[in-house]
Amino acid sequence: MPTVLLTLGRLPKALDLARGFARIGWRVVVAEPFARHLCGSSRAVAKSIRVPAPVDGRQAYLAALAQVVRDESVALVLPVSEETMHVAHLPPLLPDGVRVLTMPPEALLPLHHKGGFVAFARANGLDVPDSAPLGDPAAQAIAATGRVVVKPVHSCSGRGVVMLPEGAALPAAEVPCIVQRFVAGAEFSTCTLAHQGRVLATTIYRGTQMSGSVAVAFERVAHPAIEDWVRRFVAAANWSGFIAFDLIVDADGRPWGLECNPRTTSGLHFFEAADLARAIIDPAAPAPRHRPEPRLQQFWSCLTETQLSLFRGGPFAKNLRALLTTRDVCWQARDPMPLLAMPWTTWPIIRMAAQRRVPFGEVATLDVGWYD
């Protein structure tokens, strides 16, 4: 039985990956900085191993992962979320023949950098909004022409993002940021699995329930223009592995790429988990099918937002109907504990979010993010 190592276990995306590989006969091991985590309560996971968080020392984190690979005879290392940028540096520490599903750092990190992504996309003829580093005269010129978005070059879940009206003064550059022209339109996200510049499968989706700036309920949609944008980017980058984008479609139906996440996103939930695992192992396998449900939710987060809408004057009735009629991303009758035990397994993140008074999603990956 071959073994796959997931390098994070706290997020529902990891649970889908674990279940998919277990269904096709693989042994699943999870490396996680938290002592308890979502995947740890799943029947799909054979073993959980605690490792140091990369924010506390990248080399110690990589050494711990390499030790797990050797101890557990791992054949495939599969990063899940923001830790991907660290895991990309792991291959030189591993025995020959161990596959790591990431691009090398020299390809990955420039696209994780929001300014680097814009430069790459523009150089390859893809539509992206005018952008410039905060503090550069070009940024001031962009701000003088209309609304802008100021965002840290390394961030996720909307952390540190500021929207400014036309003519507003730009903030001081406390951390490296870009200033990006605001594009009006409908926002979409994607999740793609690719191999050597070829798209194997793409999900396009939009958030239907938000917790702060993070979507906790999702709707899968069809959008050929976005699919074409993604195909062109993947081909230009000769990409292998997961890659995702946030885009705006303007009033003319034209997609504009806002930023790149060279990793999985919540769109992964819409794939049939076993199909996805097969495609990861063998890119020549049939393309992963989408699940039949066009809408999915993270139940506990949506429950919280529904309760809050009752007291904040929000659309409580609409939220309640969606809560009661939308399938949870984690629920499986044959593997019920991840959903049922989630308030206990995710308590470290819940506590951190409460202490900082921010949504769960904004702190869920603070200890594994890449900030260089």
mmCIF file of C-alpha atoms in Angstrom:
data_model
loop_
_atom_site.group_PDB
_atom_site.id
_atom_site.type_symbol
_atom_site.label_atom_id
_atom_site.label_comp_id
_atom_site.label_asym_id
_atom_site.label_seq_id
_atom_site.Cartn_x
_atom_site.Cartn_y
_atom_site.Cartn_z
ATOM 1 C CA MET A 1 0.000 0.000 0.000
ATOM 2 C CA PRO A 2 1.680 3.281 -1.064
ATOM 3 C CA THR A 3 1.671 6.221 1.355
ATOM 4 C CA VAL A 4 0.770 9.858 0.682
ATOM 5 C CA LEU A 5 1.803 12.611 3.096
ATOM 6 C CA LEU A 6 -0.516 15.611 3.430
ATOM 7 C CA THR A 7 1.405 18.559 4.858
ATOM 8 C CA LEU A 8 -1.581 20.141 6.619
ATOM 9 C CA GLY A 9 -4.597 18.573 8.287
ATOM 10 C CA ARG A 10 -6.654 21.429 9.700
ATOM 11 C CA LEU A 11 -8.615 22.447 6.587
ATOM 12 C CA PRO A 12 -11.533 20.749 4.812
ATOM 13 C CA LYS A 13 -9.477 20.676 1.600
ATOM 14 C CA ALA A 14 -7.092 18.265 3.308
ATOM 15 C CA LEU A 15 -9.998 16.048 4.304
ATOM 16 C CA ASP A 16 -11.140 15.742 0.687
ATOM 17 C CA LEU A 17 -7.625 14.784 -0.379
ATOM 18 C CA ALA A 18 -7.301 12.252 2.443
ATOM 19 C CA ARG A 19 -10.616 10.623 1.607
ATOM 20 C CA GLY A 20 -9.823 10.515 -2.089
ATOM 21 C CA PHE A 21 -6.521 8.724 -1.592
ATOM 22 C CA ALA A 22 -7.978 6.345 1.002
ATOM 23 C CA ARG A 23 -10.743 5.409 -1.441
ATOM 24 C CA ILE A 24 -8.214 4.311 -4.065
ATOM 25 C CA GLY A 25 -6.210 2.234 -1.605
ATOM 26 C CA TRP A 26 -3.458 4.570 -0.436
ATOM 27 C CA ARG A 27 -2.323 4.972 3.154
ATOM 28 C CA VAL A 28 -2.727 8.589 4.298
ATOM 29 C CA VAL A 29 -0.377 10.282 6.771
ATOM 30 C CA VAL A 30 -0.838 13.895 7.888
ATOM 31 C CA ALA A 31 1.875 16.254 9.145
ATOM 32 C CA GLU A 32 0.383 19.148 11.118
ATOM 33 C CA PRO A 33 1.751 21.787 13.540
ATOM 34 C CA PHE A 34 -1.405 21.652 15.691
ATOM 35 C CA ALA A 35 -1.766 18.832 18.197
ATOM 36 C CA ARG A 36 -5.336 18.170 17.025
ATOM 37 C CA HIS A 37 -6.870 18.927 13.653
ATOM 38 C CA LEU A 38 -9.818 18.212 11.390
ATOM 39 C CA CYS A 39 -8.292 15.271 9.494
ATOM 40 C CA GLY A 40 -7.142 13.605 12.694
ATOM 41 C CA SER A 41 -10.696 12.446 13.396
ATOM 42 C CA SER A 42 -11.206 10.896 9.956
ATOM 43 C CA ARG A 43 -11.209 7.179 9.218
ATOM 44 C CA ALA A 44 -9.317 7.992 6.031
ATOM 45 C CA VAL A 45 -6.181 9.013 7.941
ATOM 46 C CA ALA A 46 -3.874 6.263 9.155
ATOM 47 C CA LYS A 47 -1.537 8.472 11.187
ATOM 48 C CA SER A 48 -1.071 12.100 12.247
ATOM 49 C CA ILE A 49 2.362 13.453 13.148
ATOM 50 C CA ARG A 50 2.983 16.818 14.782
ATOM 51 C CA VAL A 51 5.681 18.949 13.172
ATOM 52 C CA PRO A 52 6.991 22.446 13.936
ATOM 53 C CA ALA A 53 5.256 25.350 12.223
ATOM 54 C CA PRO A 54 7.292 26.900 9.401
ATOM 55 C CA VAL A 55 6.770 30.369 10.877
ATOM 56 C CA ASP A 56 8.855 29.202 13.869
ATOM 57 C CA GLY A 57 11.719 27.999 11.685
ATOM 58 C CA ARG A 58 11.577 26.930 8.056
ATOM 59 C CA GLN A 59 14.572 24.600 8.174
ATOM 60 C CA ALA A 60 13.251 22.774 11.241
ATOM 61 C CA TYR A 61 9.896 22.383 9.498
ATOM 62 C CA LEU A 62 11.458 20.962 6.342
ATOM 63 C CA ALA A 63 13.729 18.635 8.328
ATOM 64 C CA ALA A 64 10.706 17.309 10.221
ATOM 65 C CA LEU A 65 8.794 16.658 6.986
ATOM 66 C CA ALA A 66 11.813 14.881 5.500
ATOM 67 C CA GLN A 67 12.016 12.682 8.589
ATOM 68 C CA VAL A 68 8.334 11.771 8.267
ATOM 69 C CA VAL A 69 8.893 10.859 4.614
ATOM 70 C CA ARG A 70 11.713 8.496 5.578
ATOM 71 C CA ASP A 71 9.996 7.012 8.633
ATOM 72 C CA GLU A 72 6.681 6.386 6.875
ATOM 73 C CA SER A 73 8.085 5.346 3.458
ATOM 74 C CA VAL A 74 6.137 8.128 1.748
ATOM 75 C CA ALA A 75 5.817 7.972 -2.044
ATOM 76 C CA LEU A 76 3.986 11.275 -2.599
ATOM 77 C CA VAL A 77 4.083 14.557 -0.645
ATOM 78 C CA LEU A 78 0.955 16.618 -1.214
ATOM 79 C CA PRO A 79 0.808 20.189 0.141
ATOM 80 C CA VAL A 80 -2.644 21.534 0.942
ATOM 81 C CA SER A 81 -2.610 25.296 1.457
ATOM 82 C CA GLU A 82 -0.254 28.169 2.274
ATOM 83 C CA GLU A 83 2.465 25.785 3.445
ATOM 84 C CA THR A 84 2.965 24.919 -0.243
ATOM 85 C CA MET A 85 5.530 27.706 -0.591
ATOM 86 C CA HIS A 86 7.667 26.063 2.106
ATOM 87 C CA VAL A 87 7.132 22.495 0.864
ATOM 88 C CA ALA A 88 8.454 23.537 -2.551
ATOM 89 C CA HIS A 89 11.914 23.618 -0.929
ATOM 90 C CA LEU A 90 11.607 20.023 0.332
ATOM 91 C CA PRO A 91 12.713 17.850 -2.668
ATOM 92 C CA PRO A 92 16.504 18.165 -2.102
ATOM 93 C CA LEU A 93 16.034 16.666 1.380
ATOM 94 C CA LEU A 94 14.148 13.587 0.180
ATOM 95 C CA PRO A 95 15.181 10.128 -1.020
ATOM 96 C CA ASP A 96 15.216 9.534 -4.756
ATOM 97 C CA GLY A 97 11.833 8.699 -6.230
ATOM 98 C CA VAL A 98 9.666 10.624 -3.767
ATOM 99 C CA ARG A 99 7.327 12.923 -5.663
ATOM 100 C CA VAL A 100 6.318 16.354 -4.324
ATOM 101 C CA LEU A 101 3.276 17.886 -6.016
ATOM 102 C CA THR A 102 4.589 21.430 -6.372
ATOM 103 C CA MET A 103 6.488 23.472 -8.868
ATOM 104 C CA PRO A 104 10.067 24.388 -7.856
ATOM 105 C CA PRO A 105 10.510 27.580 -5.778
ATOM 106 C CA GLU A 106 11.863 29.578 -8.711
ATOM 107 C CA ALA A 107 8.550 29.052 -10.556
ATOM 108 C CA LEU A 108 6.219 29.075 -7.548
ATOM 109 C CA LEU A 109 7.318 32.084 -5.525
ATOM 110 C CA PRO A 110 7.185 34.731 -8.277
ATOM 111 C CA LEU A 111 3.516 33.888 -8.870
ATOM 112 C CA HIS A 112 2.711 33.822 -5.159
ATOM 113 C CA HIS A 113 4.031 37.408 -5.089
ATOM 114 C CA LYS A 114 1.114 39.554 -6.220
ATOM 115 C CA GLY A 115 3.301 41.906 -8.214
ATOM 116 C CA GLY A 116 5.177 39.007 -9.796
ATOM 117 C CA PHE A 117 1.898 37.421 -10.863
ATOM 118 C CA VAL A 118 0.755 40.624 -12.580
ATOM 119 C CA ALA A 119 4.069 40.966 -14.416
ATOM 120 C CA PHE A 120 3.988 37.334 -15.608
ATOM 121 C CA ALA A 121 0.371 37.488 -16.761
ATOM 122 C CA ARG A 122 0.871 40.756 -18.617
ATOM 123 C CA ALA A 123 4.027 39.469 -20.310
ATOM 124 C CA ASN A 124 1.983 36.554 -21.621
ATOM 125 C CA GLY A 125 -0.883 38.620 -22.992
ATOM 126 C CA LEU A 126 -3.388 37.989 -20.192
ATOM 127 C CA ASP A 127 -5.664 40.708 -18.829
ATOM 128 C CA VAL A 128 -4.682 41.995 -15.380
ATOM 129 C CA PRO A 129 -5.401 45.410 -13.814
ATOM 130 C CA ASP A 130 -2.727 48.098 -13.866
ATOM 131 C CA SER A 131 -0.589 47.566 -10.751
ATOM 132 C CA ALA A 132 2.535 49.075 -9.198
ATOM 133 C CA PRO A 133 4.474 48.757 -5.931
ATOM 134 C CA LEU A 134 3.263 50.975 -3.104
ATOM 135 C CA GLY A 135 5.709 53.884 -2.858
ATOM 136 C CA ASP A 136 6.455 53.874 -6.587
ATOM 137 C CA PRO A 137 5.368 57.003 -8.529
ATOM 138 C CA ALA A 138 3.430 54.698 -10.856
ATOM 139 C CA ALA A 139 1.238 53.649 -7.916
ATOM 140 C CA GLN A 140 0.353 57.263 -7.238
ATOM 141 C CA ALA A 141 -0.523 57.720 -10.893
ATOM 142 C CA ILE A 142 -2.870 54.698 -10.803
ATOM 143 C CA ALA A 143 -4.550 56.034 -7.644
ATOM 144 C CA ALA A 144 -5.097 59.416 -9.278
ATOM 145 C CA THR A 145 -7.229 57.887 -12.050
ATOM 146 C CA GLY A 146 -9.856 56.056 -9.958
ATOM 147 C CA ARG A 147 -10.512 53.554 -7.189
ATOM 148 C CA VAL A 148 -7.664 51.268 -6.181
ATOM 149 C CA VAL A 149 -6.987 48.204 -4.068
ATOM 150 C CA VAL A 150 -3.892 48.105 -1.860
ATOM 151 C CA LYS A 151 -2.777 44.617 -0.889
ATOM 152 C CA PRO A 152 0.327 43.069 0.691
ATOM 153 C CA VAL A 153 2.422 41.198 -1.857
ATOM 154 C CA HIS A 154 2.254 38.105 0.379
ATOM 155 C CA SER A 155 -1.133 37.595 1.969
ATOM 156 C CA CYS A 156 -4.184 35.360 1.804
ATOM 157 C CA SER A 157 -7.796 35.427 2.992
ATOM 158 C CA GLY A 158 -7.962 39.173 2.440
ATOM 159 C CA ARG A 159 -5.547 40.007 5.249
ATOM 160 C CA GLY A 160 -4.303 43.573 4.973
ATOM 161 C CA VAL A 161 -6.317 44.423 1.845
ATOM 162 C CA VAL A 162 -7.600 48.022 1.674
ATOM 163 C CA MET A 163 -9.920 49.564 -0.923
ATOM 164 C CA LEU A 164 -9.565 53.302 -1.513
ATOM 165 C CA PRO A 165 -11.804 55.750 -3.388
ATOM 166 C CA GLU A 166 -10.517 57.913 -6.224
ATOM 167 C CA GLY A 167 -8.125 60.559 -5.010
ATOM 168 C CA ALA A 168 -7.598 59.064 -1.554
ATOM 169 C CA ALA A 169 -4.104 59.220 -0.110
ATOM 170 C CA LEU A 170 -2.188 55.994 -0.319
ATOM 171 C CA PRO A 171 -1.143 54.479 3.030
ATOM 172 C CA ALA A 172 2.405 54.293 4.314
ATOM 173 C CA ALA A 173 4.279 51.189 3.188
ATOM 174 C CA GLU A 174 4.575 49.223 6.463
ATOM 175 C CA VAL A 175 4.986 45.978 4.510
ATOM 176 C CA PRO A 176 5.603 45.524 0.764
ATOM 177 C CA CYS A 177 2.308 46.099 -1.070
ATOM 178 C CA ILE A 178 0.992 46.665 -4.551
ATOM 179 C CA VAL A 179 -1.559 49.250 -5.662
ATOM 180 C CA GLN A 180 -3.990 47.811 -8.187
ATOM 181 C CA ARG A 181 -6.611 49.537 -10.294
ATOM 182 C CA PHE A 182 -10.106 48.592 -9.140
ATOM 183 C CA VAL A 183 -12.121 46.665 -11.727
ATOM 184 C CA ALA A 184 -15.893 46.669 -11.269
ATOM 185 C CA GLY A 185 -17.685 43.400 -11.918
ATOM 186 C CA ALA A 186 -18.493 39.952 -10.576
ATOM 187 C CA GLU A 187 -15.786 38.130 -8.642
ATOM 188 C CA PHE A 188 -14.954 34.488 -9.300
ATOM 189 C CA SER A 189 -12.375 32.017 -8.045
ATOM 190 C CA THR A 190 -10.892 28.915 -9.610
ATOM 191 C CA CYS A 191 -9.095 25.715 -8.663
ATOM 192 C CA THR A 192 -7.125 23.838 -11.321
ATOM 193 C CA LEU A 193 -5.075 20.659 -11.448
ATOM 194 C CA ALA A 194 -2.524 20.785 -14.262
ATOM 195 C CA HIS A 195 0.347 18.745 -15.646
ATOM 196 C CA GLN A 196 3.184 20.107 -17.788
ATOM 197 C CA GLY A 197 1.185 23.085 -19.008
ATOM 198 C CA ARG A 198 -2.032 21.144 -19.630
ATOM 199 C CA VAL A 199 -5.196 21.654 -17.597
ATOM 200 C CA LEU A 200 -6.506 18.349 -16.258
ATOM 201 C CA ALA A 201 -9.556 19.824 -14.525
ATOM 202 C CA THR A 202 -10.819 23.242 -13.418
ATOM 203 C CA THR A 203 -13.543 24.356 -11.058
ATOM 204 C CA ILE A 204 -14.925 27.892 -11.326
ATOM 205 C CA TYR A 205 -16.930 29.074 -8.358
ATOM 206 C CA ARG A 206 -18.089 32.105 -6.416
ATOM 207 C CA GLY A 207 -18.766 32.728 -2.755
ATOM 208 C CA THR A 208 -22.412 32.767 -1.679
ATOM 209 C CA GLN A 209 -21.806 33.303 2.051
ATOM 210 C CA MET A 210 -18.881 35.251 3.448
ATOM 211 C CA SER A 211 -17.141 35.323 6.808
ATOM 212 C CA GLY A 212 -15.254 38.591 6.634
ATOM 213 C CA SER A 213 -13.440 38.397 3.295
ATOM 214 C CA VAL A 214 -13.421 34.578 3.193
ATOM 215 C CA ALA A 215 -16.111 32.554 1.422
ATOM 216 C CA VAL A 216 -17.668 29.805 3.575
ATOM 217 C CA ALA A 217 -20.371 28.753 1.092
ATOM 218 C CA PHE A 218 -19.766 28.309 -2.622
ATOM 219 C CA GLU A 219 -21.541 27.871 -5.929
ATOM 220 C CA ARG A 220 -19.934 26.171 -8.927
ATOM 221 C CA VAL A 221 -20.529 27.949 -12.233
ATOM 222 C CA ALA A 222 -19.625 27.582 -15.896
ATOM 223 C CA HIS A 223 -17.679 30.406 -17.527
ATOM 224 C CA PRO A 224 -15.874 29.632 -20.803
ATOM 225 C CA ALA A 225 -13.962 32.938 -20.869
ATOM 226 C CA ILE A 226 -12.459 32.212 -17.437
ATOM 227 C CA GLU A 227 -11.625 28.645 -18.480
ATOM 228 C CA ASP A 228 -9.775 30.028 -21.495
ATOM 229 C CA TRP A 229 -7.880 32.559 -19.322
ATOM 230 C CA VAL A 230 -6.792 29.743 -16.994
ATOM 231 C CA ARG A 231 -5.725 27.476 -19.873
ATOM 232 C CA ARG A 232 -3.563 30.212 -21.360
ATOM 233 C CA PHE A 233 -1.887 30.957 -18.034
ATOM 234 C CA VAL A 234 -1.214 27.284 -17.254
ATOM 235 C CA ALA A 235 0.308 26.771 -20.721
ATOM 236 C CA ALA A 236 2.501 29.864 -20.418
ATOM 237 C CA ALA A 237 3.790 28.753 -17.012
ATOM 238 C CA ASN A 238 4.140 25.086 -18.069
ATOM 239 C CA TRP A 239 2.452 24.405 -14.751
ATOM 240 C CA SER A 240 2.209 21.092 -12.918
ATOM 241 C CA GLY A 241 0.186 20.665 -9.733
ATOM 242 C CA PHE A 242 -2.543 22.821 -8.270
ATOM 243 C CA ILE A 243 -3.004 26.476 -9.161
ATOM 244 C CA ALA A 244 -5.858 28.886 -8.484
ATOM 245 C CA PHE A 245 -6.890 32.426 -9.352
ATOM 246 C CA ASP A 246 -9.176 35.200 -8.207
ATOM 247 C CA LEU A 247 -10.677 37.094 -11.133
ATOM 248 C CA ILE A 248 -13.163 39.860 -11.873
ATOM 249 C CA VAL A 249 -15.419 39.656 -14.936
ATOM 250 C CA ASP A 250 -16.348 43.161 -16.093
ATOM 251 C CA ALA A 251 -19.591 44.322 -17.672
ATOM 252 C CA ASP A 252 -18.336 43.236 -21.113
ATOM 253 C CA GLY A 253 -17.703 39.663 -19.936
ATOM 254 C CA ARG A 254 -13.928 40.122 -19.925
ATOM 255 C CA PRO A 255 -12.000 38.308 -17.137
ATOM 256 C CA TRP A 256 -9.256 40.197 -15.298
ATOM 257 C CA GLY A 257 -6.849 38.196 -13.152
ATOM 258 C CA LEU A 258 -6.458 39.736 -9.695
ATOM 259 C CA GLU A 259 -4.069 37.321 -8.017
ATOM 260 C CA CYS A 260 -2.684 33.811 -8.148
ATOM 261 C CA ASN A 261 -2.725 31.145 -5.456
ATOM 262 C CA PRO A 262 -0.227 28.472 -6.566
ATOM 263 C CA ARG A 263 -1.958 25.858 -4.398
ATOM 264 C CA THR A 264 -5.412 24.394 -3.759
ATOM 265 C CA THR A 265 -8.479 26.466 -2.892
ATOM 266 C CA SER A 266 -11.997 25.653 -1.740
ATOM 267 C CA GLY A 267 -12.921 24.881 -5.344
ATOM 268 C CA LEU A 268 -11.283 21.505 -4.737
ATOM 269 C CA HIS A 269 -14.448 20.447 -2.849
ATOM 270 C CA PHE A 270 -16.417 20.298 -6.098
ATOM 271 C CA PHE A 271 -14.283 17.482 -7.531
ATOM 272 C CA GLU A 272 -15.033 13.823 -6.924
ATOM 273 C CA ALA A 273 -12.310 13.076 -4.381
ATOM 274 C CA ALA A 274 -11.294 9.655 -5.710
ATOM 275 C CA ASP A 275 -11.142 10.954 -9.286
ATOM 276 C CA LEU A 276 -8.881 13.777 -8.151
ATOM 277 C CA ALA A 277 -6.547 11.369 -6.365
ATOM 278 C CA ARG A 278 -6.282 9.191 -9.480
ATOM 279 C CA ALA A 279 -5.479 12.215 -11.643
ATOM 280 C CA ILE A 280 -2.784 13.372 -9.209
ATOM 281 C CA ILE A 281 -1.143 9.950 -9.381
ATOM 282 C CA ASP A 282 -1.561 9.522 -13.135
ATOM 283 C CA PRO A 283 -2.118 12.642 -15.289
ATOM 284 C CA ALA A 284 -3.215 10.331 -18.130
ATOM 285 C CA ALA A 285 -6.198 9.121 -16.084
ATOM 286 C CA PRO A 286 -9.691 10.356 -16.998
ATOM 287 C CA ALA A 287 -10.344 13.963 -16.018
ATOM 288 C CA PRO A 288 -11.794 14.303 -12.506
ATOM 289 C CA ARG A 289 -15.567 14.633 -12.521
ATOM 290 C CA HIS A 290 -17.418 17.294 -10.584
ATOM 291 C CA ARG A 291 -19.639 16.315 -7.700
ATOM 292 C CA PRO A 292 -23.371 16.566 -8.486
ATOM 293 C CA GLU A 293 -23.953 19.348 -5.936
ATOM 294 C CA PRO A 294 -23.630 22.833 -7.475
ATOM 295 C CA ARG A 295 -23.550 24.423 -4.003
ATOM 296 C CA LEU A 296 -21.548 23.472 -0.918
ATOM 297 C CA GLN A 297 -20.945 25.049 2.485
ATOM 298 C CA GLN A 298 -18.770 24.899 5.574
ATOM 299 C CA PHE A 299 -21.584 24.214 8.011
ATOM 300 C CA TRP A 300 -20.161 25.527 11.277
ATOM 301 C CA SER A 301 -18.958 28.775 9.733
ATOM 302 C CA CYS A 302 -22.273 29.260 7.931
ATOM 303 C CA LEU A 303 -24.148 28.543 11.149
ATOM 304 C CA THR A 304 -22.162 31.302 12.860
ATOM 305 C CA GLU A 305 -22.827 33.771 10.041
ATOM 306 C CA THR A 306 -26.536 32.876 10.030
ATOM 307 C CA GLN A 307 -26.785 33.490 13.769
ATOM 308 C CA LEU A 308 -24.944 36.805 13.432
ATOM 309 C CA SER A 309 -27.273 37.926 10.633
ATOM 310 C CA LEU A 310 -30.214 37.603 13.023
ATOM 311 C CA PHE A 311 -28.701 40.236 15.302
ATOM 312 C CA ARG A 312 -27.022 42.440 12.692
ATOM 313 C CA GLY A 313 -30.035 42.994 10.505
ATOM 314 C CA GLY A 314 -28.742 40.756 7.737
ATOM 315 C CA PRO A 315 -30.680 38.354 5.462
ATOM 316 C CA PHE A 316 -31.408 35.856 8.227
ATOM 317 C CA ALA A 317 -34.239 34.004 6.447
ATOM 318 C CA LYS A 318 -32.170 33.623 3.270
ATOM 319 C CA ASN A 319 -29.144 32.448 5.232
ATOM 320 C CA LEU A 320 -31.209 29.964 7.226
ATOM 321 C CA ARG A 321 -32.729 28.440 4.077
ATOM 322 C CA ALA A 322 -29.270 28.046 2.570
ATOM 323 C CA LEU A 323 -27.909 26.552 5.792
ATOM 324 C CA LEU A 324 -30.649 23.914 5.881
ATOM 325 C CA THR A 325 -30.543 22.989 2.188
ATOM 326 C CA THR A 326 -26.830 23.062 1.283
ATOM 327 C CA ARG A 327 -24.527 20.074 1.734
ATOM 328 C CA ASP A 328 -21.553 20.481 4.034
ATOM 329 C CA VAL A 329 -18.119 19.973 2.472
ATOM 330 C CA CYS A 330 -17.018 17.600 5.263
ATOM 331 C CA TRP A 331 -20.086 15.457 5.817
ATOM 332 C CA GLN A 332 -19.981 11.747 5.009
ATOM 333 C CA ALA A 333 -22.208 9.248 6.771
ATOM 334 C CA ARG A 334 -19.430 6.631 6.640
ATOM 335 C CA ASP A 335 -16.950 9.111 8.124
ATOM 336 C CA PRO A 336 -19.024 11.445 10.342
ATOM 337 C CA MET A 337 -16.553 12.526 13.003
ATOM 338 C CA PRO A 338 -14.700 15.283 11.106
ATOM 339 C CA LEU A 339 -17.896 17.356 10.935
ATOM 340 C CA LEU A 340 -19.277 16.388 14.327
ATOM 341 C CA ALA A 341 -15.987 16.940 16.168
ATOM 342 C CA MET A 342 -14.972 20.082 14.284
ATOM 343 C CA PRO A 343 -15.659 22.541 17.159
ATOM 344 C CA TRP A 344 -13.198 20.527 19.279
ATOM 345 C CA THR A 345 -10.560 19.746 16.633
ATOM 346 C CA THR A 346 -10.426 23.339 15.379
ATOM 347 C CA TRP A 347 -10.516 24.946 18.809
ATOM 348 C CA PRO A 348 -6.918 26.315 18.567
ATOM 349 C CA ILE A 349 -7.928 28.332 15.492
ATOM 350 C CA ILE A 350 -11.290 29.361 16.978
ATOM 351 C CA ARG A 351 -9.527 30.638 20.082
ATOM 352 C CA MET A 352 -6.989 32.592 18.022
ATOM 353 C CA ALA A 353 -9.756 34.160 15.920
ATOM 354 C CA ALA A 354 -11.679 35.157 19.047
ATOM 355 C CA GLN A 355 -8.601 36.701 20.632
ATOM 356 C CA ARG A 356 -7.875 38.763 17.521
ATOM 357 C CA ARG A 357 -11.565 39.445 16.802
ATOM 358 C CA VAL A 358 -11.264 38.387 13.189
ATOM 359 C CA PRO A 359 -12.967 35.605 11.167
ATOM 360 C CA PHE A 360 -11.714 32.024 11.407
ATOM 361 C CA GLY A 361 -10.381 31.980 7.843
ATOM 362 C CA GLU A 362 -8.119 34.967 8.383
ATOM 363 C CA VAL A 363 -6.041 33.206 11.054
ATOM 364 C CA ALA A 364 -6.266 29.576 9.928
ATOM 365 C CA THR A 365 -2.944 29.665 8.067
ATOM 366 C CA LEU A 366 -0.961 32.361 9.888
ATOM 367 C CA ASP A 367 1.626 29.876 11.162
ATOM 368 C CA VAL A 368 2.235 28.235 7.776
ATOM 369 C CA GLY A 369 2.191 31.223 5.402
ATOM 370 C CA TRP A 370 5.079 32.548 3.331
ATOM 371 C CA TYR A 371 5.918 36.181 4.136
ATOM 372 C CA ASP A 372 9.420 36.715 2.679
#
